[in-house]
Coordinates of C-alpha atoms in Angstrom, one line a residue:
M2 CA 126.8 69.3 -42.9
Y3 CA 123.2 69.3 -44.2
S4 CA 121.9 72.2 -46.0
Y5 CA 118.7 74.0 -45.0
N6 CA 116.7 72.3 -47.8
N7 CA 118.1 68.9 -46.6
R8 CA 116.9 69.5 -43.1
N9 CA 113.5 70.5 -44.4
T10 CA 113.4 67.4 -46.5
K11 CA 114.2 65.4 -43.5
K12 CA 111.5 67.1 -41.5
F13 CA 109.0 66.5 -44.3
L14 CA 109.8 62.9 -44.4
I15 CA 109.6 62.5 -40.7
C16 CA 106.2 64.2 -40.6
F17 CA 105.0 62.2 -43.6
C18 CA 106.0 58.9 -41.8
L19 CA 104.3 59.9 -38.7
S20 CA 101.1 60.8 -40.6
I21 CA 101.0 57.4 -42.2
L22 CA 101.5 55.7 -38.8
V23 CA 98.8 57.7 -37.2
M24 CA 96.4 57.2 -40.2
G25 CA 97.1 53.6 -40.1
T26 CA 96.5 53.3 -36.5
F27 CA 93.3 55.1 -36.7
S28 CA 92.1 52.9 -39.8
F29 CA 93.0 49.8 -37.7
A30 CA 91.1 51.1 -34.8
T31 CA 88.1 52.1 -37.0
I32 CA 88.1 48.7 -38.8
N33 CA 88.1 46.9 -35.5
K34 CA 85.4 49.1 -34.1
T35 CA 83.3 48.4 -37.2
S36 CA 83.7 44.6 -37.0
I37 CA 82.8 44.6 -33.3
F38 CA 79.7 46.7 -34.0
S39 CA 78.7 44.5 -37.0
K40 CA 79.0 41.4 -34.9
N41 CA 76.8 42.8 -32.2
K42 CA 74.3 44.0 -34.8
S43 CA 74.2 40.6 -36.4
Q44 CA 73.4 39.0 -33.1
E45 CA 70.5 41.5 -32.6
A46 CA 69.2 40.7 -36.1
S47 CA 69.2 36.9 -35.2
I48 CA 66.4 37.9 -32.8
F49 CA 64.9 40.9 -34.5
T50 CA 64.2 40.0 -38.1
P51 CA 62.7 41.3 -40.2
K52 CA 62.8 44.9 -39.5
K53 CA 59.9 47.4 -39.3
D54 CA 58.4 48.7 -42.5
D55 CA 59.7 45.8 -44.6
P56 CA 57.0 45.1 -47.1
N57 CA 55.2 41.7 -46.7
K58 CA 57.2 40.9 -43.6
A59 CA 56.6 41.6 -40.0
S60 CA 57.5 40.6 -36.5
L61 CA 55.1 39.8 -33.5
L62 CA 56.0 39.6 -30.0
A63 CA 54.1 37.8 -27.3
V64 CA 54.5 37.6 -23.5
G65 CA 52.7 36.0 -20.8
D66 CA 50.9 36.9 -17.5
T67 CA 51.2 40.4 -16.1
M68 CA 49.9 40.7 -12.4
V69 CA 50.4 43.2 -9.5
Y70 CA 50.4 41.9 -6.1
N71 CA 50.2 44.1 -2.9
A72 CA 53.9 43.9 -2.4
Q73 CA 54.3 45.4 -5.9
L74 CA 51.9 48.2 -5.1
T75 CA 54.1 49.2 -2.2
A76 CA 57.2 49.1 -4.3
Q77 CA 55.8 51.0 -7.3
Y78 CA 54.3 53.9 -5.2
D79 CA 56.1 57.3 -5.2
V80 CA 55.3 59.1 -1.9
S81 CA 56.5 62.5 -3.3
S82 CA 54.2 62.5 -6.3
A83 CA 51.5 60.3 -4.6
K84 CA 51.4 58.2 -7.8
Y85 CA 52.4 54.9 -8.9
N86 CA 55.1 54.3 -11.7
F87 CA 55.8 50.8 -13.1
N88 CA 58.2 52.0 -15.8
N89 CA 61.4 50.5 -14.1
N90 CA 59.8 47.0 -14.3
F91 CA 60.1 47.0 -18.0
E92 CA 63.4 48.9 -18.4
Y93 CA 65.4 45.8 -19.7
V94 CA 62.8 44.3 -21.9
K95 CA 61.8 47.6 -23.4
K96 CA 64.1 47.3 -26.5
Y97 CA 62.8 43.8 -27.3
V98 CA 59.2 44.9 -27.0
E99 CA 59.6 48.1 -29.2
E100 CA 61.6 46.3 -31.7
A101 CA 58.8 44.1 -32.9
D102 CA 56.2 45.5 -35.3
Y103 CA 53.4 44.3 -33.0
S104 CA 53.7 43.3 -29.4
M105 CA 51.0 41.6 -27.2
V106 CA 50.7 41.0 -23.5
N107 CA 48.1 39.3 -21.1
L108 CA 47.0 41.7 -18.5
E109 CA 45.8 39.3 -15.6
T110 CA 44.4 42.0 -13.4
T111 CA 41.9 44.8 -13.7
L112 CA 42.0 48.5 -13.8
T113 CA 38.7 49.2 -12.0
G114 CA 40.0 52.5 -10.3
N115 CA 39.9 53.3 -6.7
K116 CA 36.8 55.4 -6.3
V117 CA 34.6 52.4 -5.4
Y118 CA 37.2 49.8 -4.6
R119 CA 40.6 50.0 -3.2
Y120 CA 43.6 48.5 -5.1
S121 CA 44.1 44.9 -4.2
S122 CA 45.5 41.6 -5.3
S123 CA 44.7 37.9 -4.9
P124 CA 42.0 36.7 -4.9
K125 CA 40.4 39.8 -6.4
F126 CA 42.8 41.9 -8.5
N127 CA 42.5 45.7 -9.0
S128 CA 45.6 47.6 -10.2
P129 CA 46.4 51.3 -10.7
D130 CA 45.9 52.8 -14.2
E131 CA 49.6 53.6 -14.1
L132 CA 50.3 49.9 -14.9
A133 CA 48.9 50.6 -18.3
D134 CA 51.2 53.5 -18.6
G135 CA 54.1 51.2 -17.8
L136 CA 53.0 48.8 -20.5
K137 CA 52.7 51.6 -23.0
Y138 CA 56.2 52.8 -21.9
A139 CA 57.5 49.3 -22.6
G140 CA 56.1 49.5 -26.1
F141 CA 53.1 46.9 -26.1
D142 CA 50.4 47.3 -28.8
L143 CA 47.8 44.9 -27.8
I144 CA 46.4 43.9 -24.4
S145 CA 44.6 40.4 -24.0
T146 CA 42.1 40.9 -21.2
A147 CA 40.3 37.5 -21.3
N148 CA 41.2 35.7 -18.1
N149 CA 39.7 34.4 -14.9
H150 CA 40.4 37.7 -13.0
A151 CA 38.6 39.9 -15.7
Y152 CA 35.4 40.1 -13.6
D153 CA 37.1 40.3 -10.2
K154 CA 35.4 43.6 -9.2
G155 CA 32.1 42.9 -11.1
Y156 CA 31.0 45.0 -14.1
L157 CA 33.2 47.9 -13.2
S158 CA 36.3 45.7 -13.9
I159 CA 35.2 45.3 -17.4
K160 CA 33.9 48.7 -18.0
N161 CA 36.9 50.7 -16.4
T162 CA 39.7 48.5 -17.7
L163 CA 38.4 48.8 -21.3
A164 CA 38.0 52.5 -21.1
T165 CA 41.4 52.9 -19.5
L166 CA 43.3 50.8 -22.0
K167 CA 41.3 52.3 -25.0
D168 CA 42.0 55.9 -23.7
K169 CA 45.8 55.0 -23.7
N170 CA 45.4 53.7 -27.4
F171 CA 45.9 50.0 -26.9
D172 CA 44.2 47.5 -29.1
V173 CA 42.2 45.3 -26.7
V174 CA 41.0 41.6 -27.2
G175 CA 39.2 39.4 -24.8
T176 CA 36.7 41.8 -23.2
R177 CA 34.7 44.4 -25.2
E178 CA 31.7 46.6 -25.3
N179 CA 28.7 44.9 -26.7
S180 CA 29.0 46.6 -30.0
D181 CA 32.6 45.6 -30.5
E182 CA 33.9 42.5 -32.3
R183 CA 35.3 39.6 -30.4
F184 CA 38.5 39.9 -32.3
I185 CA 40.9 42.5 -34.0
V186 CA 42.4 42.4 -37.5
K187 CA 45.5 44.4 -37.7
K188 CA 47.4 45.2 -41.0
I189 CA 51.1 44.9 -40.1
N190 CA 53.4 45.7 -43.1
G191 CA 50.7 44.4 -45.6
I192 CA 49.9 41.3 -43.6
N193 CA 46.4 41.1 -42.2
V194 CA 46.9 39.6 -38.7
G195 CA 43.7 38.5 -36.8
V196 CA 43.9 38.2 -33.0
T197 CA 41.3 36.9 -30.5
S198 CA 41.6 36.0 -26.8
Y199 CA 39.5 33.5 -24.8
S200 CA 39.5 32.5 -21.1
Y201 CA 38.4 29.2 -19.6
G202 CA 35.0 29.4 -17.7
R203 CA 31.8 27.7 -17.5
I204 CA 28.8 28.2 -19.7
I205 CA 25.4 26.7 -18.3
G206 CA 22.5 27.5 -20.5
D207 CA 22.5 31.3 -21.1
N208 CA 24.7 31.9 -18.0
K209 CA 28.4 32.4 -17.9
Y210 CA 30.9 32.0 -14.9
L211 CA 34.3 33.2 -14.2
N212 CA 36.0 31.7 -11.1
D213 CA 32.5 30.3 -10.3
V214 CA 31.1 33.8 -10.2
K215 CA 28.1 34.4 -12.4
I216 CA 28.5 37.2 -14.7
S217 CA 25.6 39.6 -14.9
D218 CA 23.2 39.3 -17.8
E219 CA 24.2 42.8 -19.0
Y220 CA 27.9 41.9 -19.3
K221 CA 28.0 38.2 -19.9
N222 CA 28.7 38.8 -23.7
S223 CA 31.4 41.3 -22.9
I224 CA 34.0 38.6 -22.1
N225 CA 35.2 35.8 -24.5
I226 CA 34.7 32.6 -22.6
F227 CA 35.0 29.0 -23.6
D228 CA 33.3 26.2 -21.7
S229 CA 36.1 24.3 -20.0
T230 CA 33.8 21.2 -19.3
S231 CA 34.0 20.1 -22.8
V232 CA 36.7 20.3 -25.5
D233 CA 34.1 20.2 -28.3
R234 CA 31.9 23.1 -26.8
A235 CA 35.1 25.1 -26.0
F236 CA 36.2 24.7 -29.7
N237 CA 32.8 25.7 -30.9
N238 CA 32.9 28.8 -28.7
I239 CA 36.2 29.9 -30.2
N240 CA 35.3 28.8 -33.7
Y241 CA 32.4 30.9 -34.0
T242 CA 34.7 33.8 -33.6
L243 CA 37.2 32.5 -36.0
K244 CA 34.6 32.0 -38.7
N245 CA 33.7 35.8 -38.4
M246 CA 37.4 36.7 -38.5
K247 CA 37.4 37.2 -42.2
D248 CA 40.1 38.7 -44.6
T249 CA 42.9 37.6 -42.4
D250 CA 46.4 36.3 -43.6
L251 CA 47.3 34.8 -40.3
Q252 CA 45.4 34.1 -37.1
V253 CA 46.7 34.3 -33.5
V254 CA 44.7 33.0 -30.5
Y255 CA 45.5 33.9 -27.0
L256 CA 44.1 31.2 -24.6
H257 CA 43.8 31.4 -20.7
W258 CA 43.9 27.8 -19.9
G259 CA 45.8 24.8 -18.3
D260 CA 46.6 23.8 -14.7
K261 CA 48.4 26.2 -12.4
Y262 CA 52.0 25.7 -11.8
S263 CA 52.0 22.5 -14.0
L264 CA 55.1 22.3 -16.3
K265 CA 53.2 20.1 -18.8
E266 CA 50.0 20.9 -20.9
N267 CA 47.1 18.8 -19.9
T268 CA 44.9 16.7 -22.2
F269 CA 42.3 19.4 -22.5
Q270 CA 44.9 21.8 -23.9
K271 CA 46.4 19.3 -26.3
K272 CA 42.9 18.3 -27.7
L273 CA 41.7 22.0 -28.1
A274 CA 45.0 23.0 -29.6
Q275 CA 44.7 20.2 -32.2
K276 CA 41.1 21.3 -33.1
L277 CA 42.2 24.9 -33.5
C278 CA 45.2 23.7 -35.7
D279 CA 42.7 21.8 -37.9
A280 CA 40.6 25.0 -38.2
G281 CA 43.7 26.8 -39.6
V282 CA 44.8 28.9 -36.5
D283 CA 48.5 29.7 -37.1
V284 CA 49.7 30.6 -33.5
I285 CA 48.3 29.7 -30.1
I286 CA 49.6 31.6 -27.1
G287 CA 48.7 30.3 -23.6
S288 CA 48.6 31.8 -20.2
H289 CA 47.3 31.0 -16.7
P290 CA 49.7 28.3 -15.4
H291 CA 52.2 31.0 -14.2
V292 CA 55.0 28.7 -15.4
V293 CA 56.4 28.0 -18.8
Q294 CA 54.9 25.0 -20.6
P295 CA 56.1 23.5 -23.9
V296 CA 56.6 25.6 -27.0
T297 CA 56.1 23.3 -30.1
T298 CA 54.5 22.8 -33.5
I299 CA 51.7 20.6 -34.2
K300 CA 50.2 19.4 -37.6
S301 CA 46.7 19.3 -38.7
S302 CA 44.9 16.0 -39.1
D303 CA 45.3 16.2 -42.9
N304 CA 48.9 17.1 -42.5
K305 CA 48.4 20.3 -44.5
H306 CA 48.7 22.9 -41.8
E307 CA 51.2 23.6 -39.0
T308 CA 50.4 25.6 -35.8
I309 CA 52.8 27.1 -33.4
V310 CA 51.7 26.3 -29.8
A311 CA 53.1 28.0 -26.7
Y312 CA 51.0 26.2 -24.0
S313 CA 52.0 28.8 -21.5
L314 CA 54.6 31.7 -21.6
G315 CA 54.7 31.8 -17.8
N316 CA 54.8 35.0 -15.8
F317 CA 56.0 38.2 -17.2
L318 CA 55.4 40.5 -14.2
S319 CA 54.3 39.3 -10.8
N320 CA 55.2 38.7 -7.2
Q321 CA 55.0 34.9 -7.4
S322 CA 58.4 34.1 -6.0
R323 CA 60.1 30.6 -6.0
D324 CA 59.9 30.6 -2.2
Q325 CA 56.2 31.1 -2.0
F326 CA 54.7 29.5 -5.1
S327 CA 56.9 27.3 -7.3
Q328 CA 60.5 27.2 -8.3
Y329 CA 59.5 28.0 -11.8
T330 CA 57.1 31.1 -11.2
E331 CA 59.9 33.7 -11.7
D332 CA 60.6 32.3 -15.2
G333 CA 58.8 33.6 -18.5
L334 CA 59.2 33.7 -22.2
M335 CA 59.1 36.4 -24.9
L336 CA 58.1 34.9 -28.1
N337 CA 59.4 36.7 -31.3
I338 CA 57.4 35.5 -34.4
D339 CA 58.7 36.4 -37.7
I340 CA 56.0 36.3 -40.5
S341 CA 55.9 36.9 -44.1
K342 CA 53.4 37.1 -47.0
S343 CA 54.3 35.9 -50.6
N344 CA 53.4 37.7 -53.7
G345 CA 50.7 35.0 -54.3
G346 CA 49.0 36.1 -51.0
D347 CA 50.0 33.2 -48.7
A348 CA 51.2 34.2 -45.2
K349 CA 53.3 32.0 -43.0
V350 CA 55.4 31.9 -40.0
D351 CA 59.1 32.1 -40.9
K352 CA 60.8 31.8 -37.5
V353 CA 60.0 31.8 -33.7
T354 CA 62.7 32.9 -31.4
C355 CA 62.2 32.2 -27.8
I356 CA 63.7 34.8 -25.3
P357 CA 63.8 33.7 -21.7
T358 CA 63.0 36.1 -19.0
W359 CA 63.5 36.1 -15.3
L360 CA 61.9 38.3 -12.7
N361 CA 64.6 39.9 -10.4
K362 CA 63.4 41.1 -7.0
Y363 CA 65.7 42.8 -4.6
Y364 CA 65.8 45.3 -1.7
N365 CA 67.1 48.7 -2.1
S366 CA 68.3 50.1 1.2
K367 CA 68.4 53.7 -0.1
T368 CA 64.7 53.7 -0.9
A369 CA 63.8 51.2 1.7
K370 CA 61.6 49.4 -0.9
Y371 CA 61.8 46.3 -3.1
V372 CA 62.6 46.7 -6.8
Y373 CA 61.1 44.5 -9.6
E374 CA 62.8 44.0 -12.9
I375 CA 62.1 41.7 -15.7
I376 CA 65.4 40.6 -17.0
P377 CA 66.0 39.1 -20.5
I378 CA 68.4 36.2 -20.6
A379 CA 69.9 36.9 -23.9
S380 CA 73.1 38.8 -23.8
K381 CA 76.0 38.3 -21.3
S382 CA 77.3 41.7 -22.0
E383 CA 73.8 43.2 -21.2
L384 CA 73.6 41.3 -18.1
D385 CA 77.0 42.3 -16.9
K386 CA 75.8 46.0 -16.9
I387 CA 72.8 45.2 -14.5
D388 CA 73.4 45.4 -10.9
N389 CA 71.9 43.1 -8.1
L390 CA 71.6 40.1 -10.2
S391 CA 72.0 36.4 -9.1
E392 CA 73.9 34.6 -11.8
S393 CA 73.0 31.2 -10.2
K394 CA 69.2 32.0 -10.5
L395 CA 69.7 33.3 -14.0
K396 CA 71.4 30.1 -15.1
K397 CA 68.8 27.9 -13.4
S398 CA 65.9 30.0 -15.0
Y399 CA 67.4 29.8 -18.5
K400 CA 67.9 25.9 -18.0
N401 CA 64.3 25.5 -16.9
T402 CA 62.9 27.4 -19.8
A403 CA 65.1 26.1 -22.4
S404 CA 64.0 22.5 -21.4
K405 CA 60.4 23.6 -22.5
V406 CA 61.3 24.7 -26.0
D407 CA 61.2 22.1 -28.8
T408 CA 63.8 23.6 -31.1
T409 CA 63.3 22.8 -34.7
N410 CA 64.1 24.5 -38.0
L411 CA 61.1 26.8 -37.2
I412 CA 61.7 27.3 -33.5
N413 CA 64.8 28.3 -31.7
I414 CA 65.9 29.9 -28.4
V415 CA 68.6 32.5 -28.0
E416 CA 72.0 31.0 -27.2
N417 CA 72.7 30.5 -23.6
P418 CA 74.7 33.6 -22.5
F419 CA 76.7 31.7 -19.9
N420 CA 78.2 29.2 -22.4

């Protein structure tokens, strides 16, 4: 027979062993949880490096065309509030946009208001101011407004769009008040980044034309236009701004150019890009074709300078479906650009990460409206959480876009999430 003390000793030993077992199980679970978390964080870091507020390092993000067609106006209108809301369009790309230190987007429509003109789409675009709210919600910092639709509703398009964007605290390049510069220089984590934006057009004497519409004398100098009839004249138009863009460590140029729905850059684009590379431009971001064109690097004629060229980032937001326009118009690219500045003062592009996007559109029977969502094709676990996706279309979109990325030591694309 055991004594009372022996029974207590046995109980103590049993409790002690159970405690060790529980603690070990907890520790094992904790270690495994940490390892999974770390793996996910490292995968994010492969896209988003360096982090915000890192001295002498910064990340830029650029996306392509943002447009609103009549079908989108219907989809984004809320009857109960009698207002438009575009926030849901950007829900799944929001984290990518916000993570970058400075995010840029091409606004290929106008915010003219509905007092004089009603909201409309092609061929004369006029979108609600709430579109700007959606872009702000997504996390964008800079809006490029130089494109062939900037003058769609006349001078009010320039005046009201500028006023709305500035009122919502966006940086704006491409259109301006007469007193404004043709560019902006932004200090990002100690790096002075100069950005300008130009659209193709025609310049005949003192007259300027967009979409063959003559811009009024009062506003002809309010839009950055290059003459698309000559590469040399186009370069001179842009270079005038570059020469005045002083005290910059790195220069970015948004160009609205190229042939619609063409998957390849044309000769004009290649020649103009080369001249800008020779002039020292670091990054060229293209828009207008509405499909993704090659992302690559080019060398200056003296082989001393290298320029990142994204000939077209495709559509970011639009209603240009595969059925109606081109099988590639639902595809887009987000370009994450890591830059740094050495102690000696030289700045450079360290890495470019291409993140494919696909524009998902589906019918919601509960609301009796279509839903538009920009989907980043980057993470299988994230895609699995999103309803109403077509895996076959996502796979095709990724394949189409990946074929346009010239992967090098400098340029890469996120791993295919379906591998």
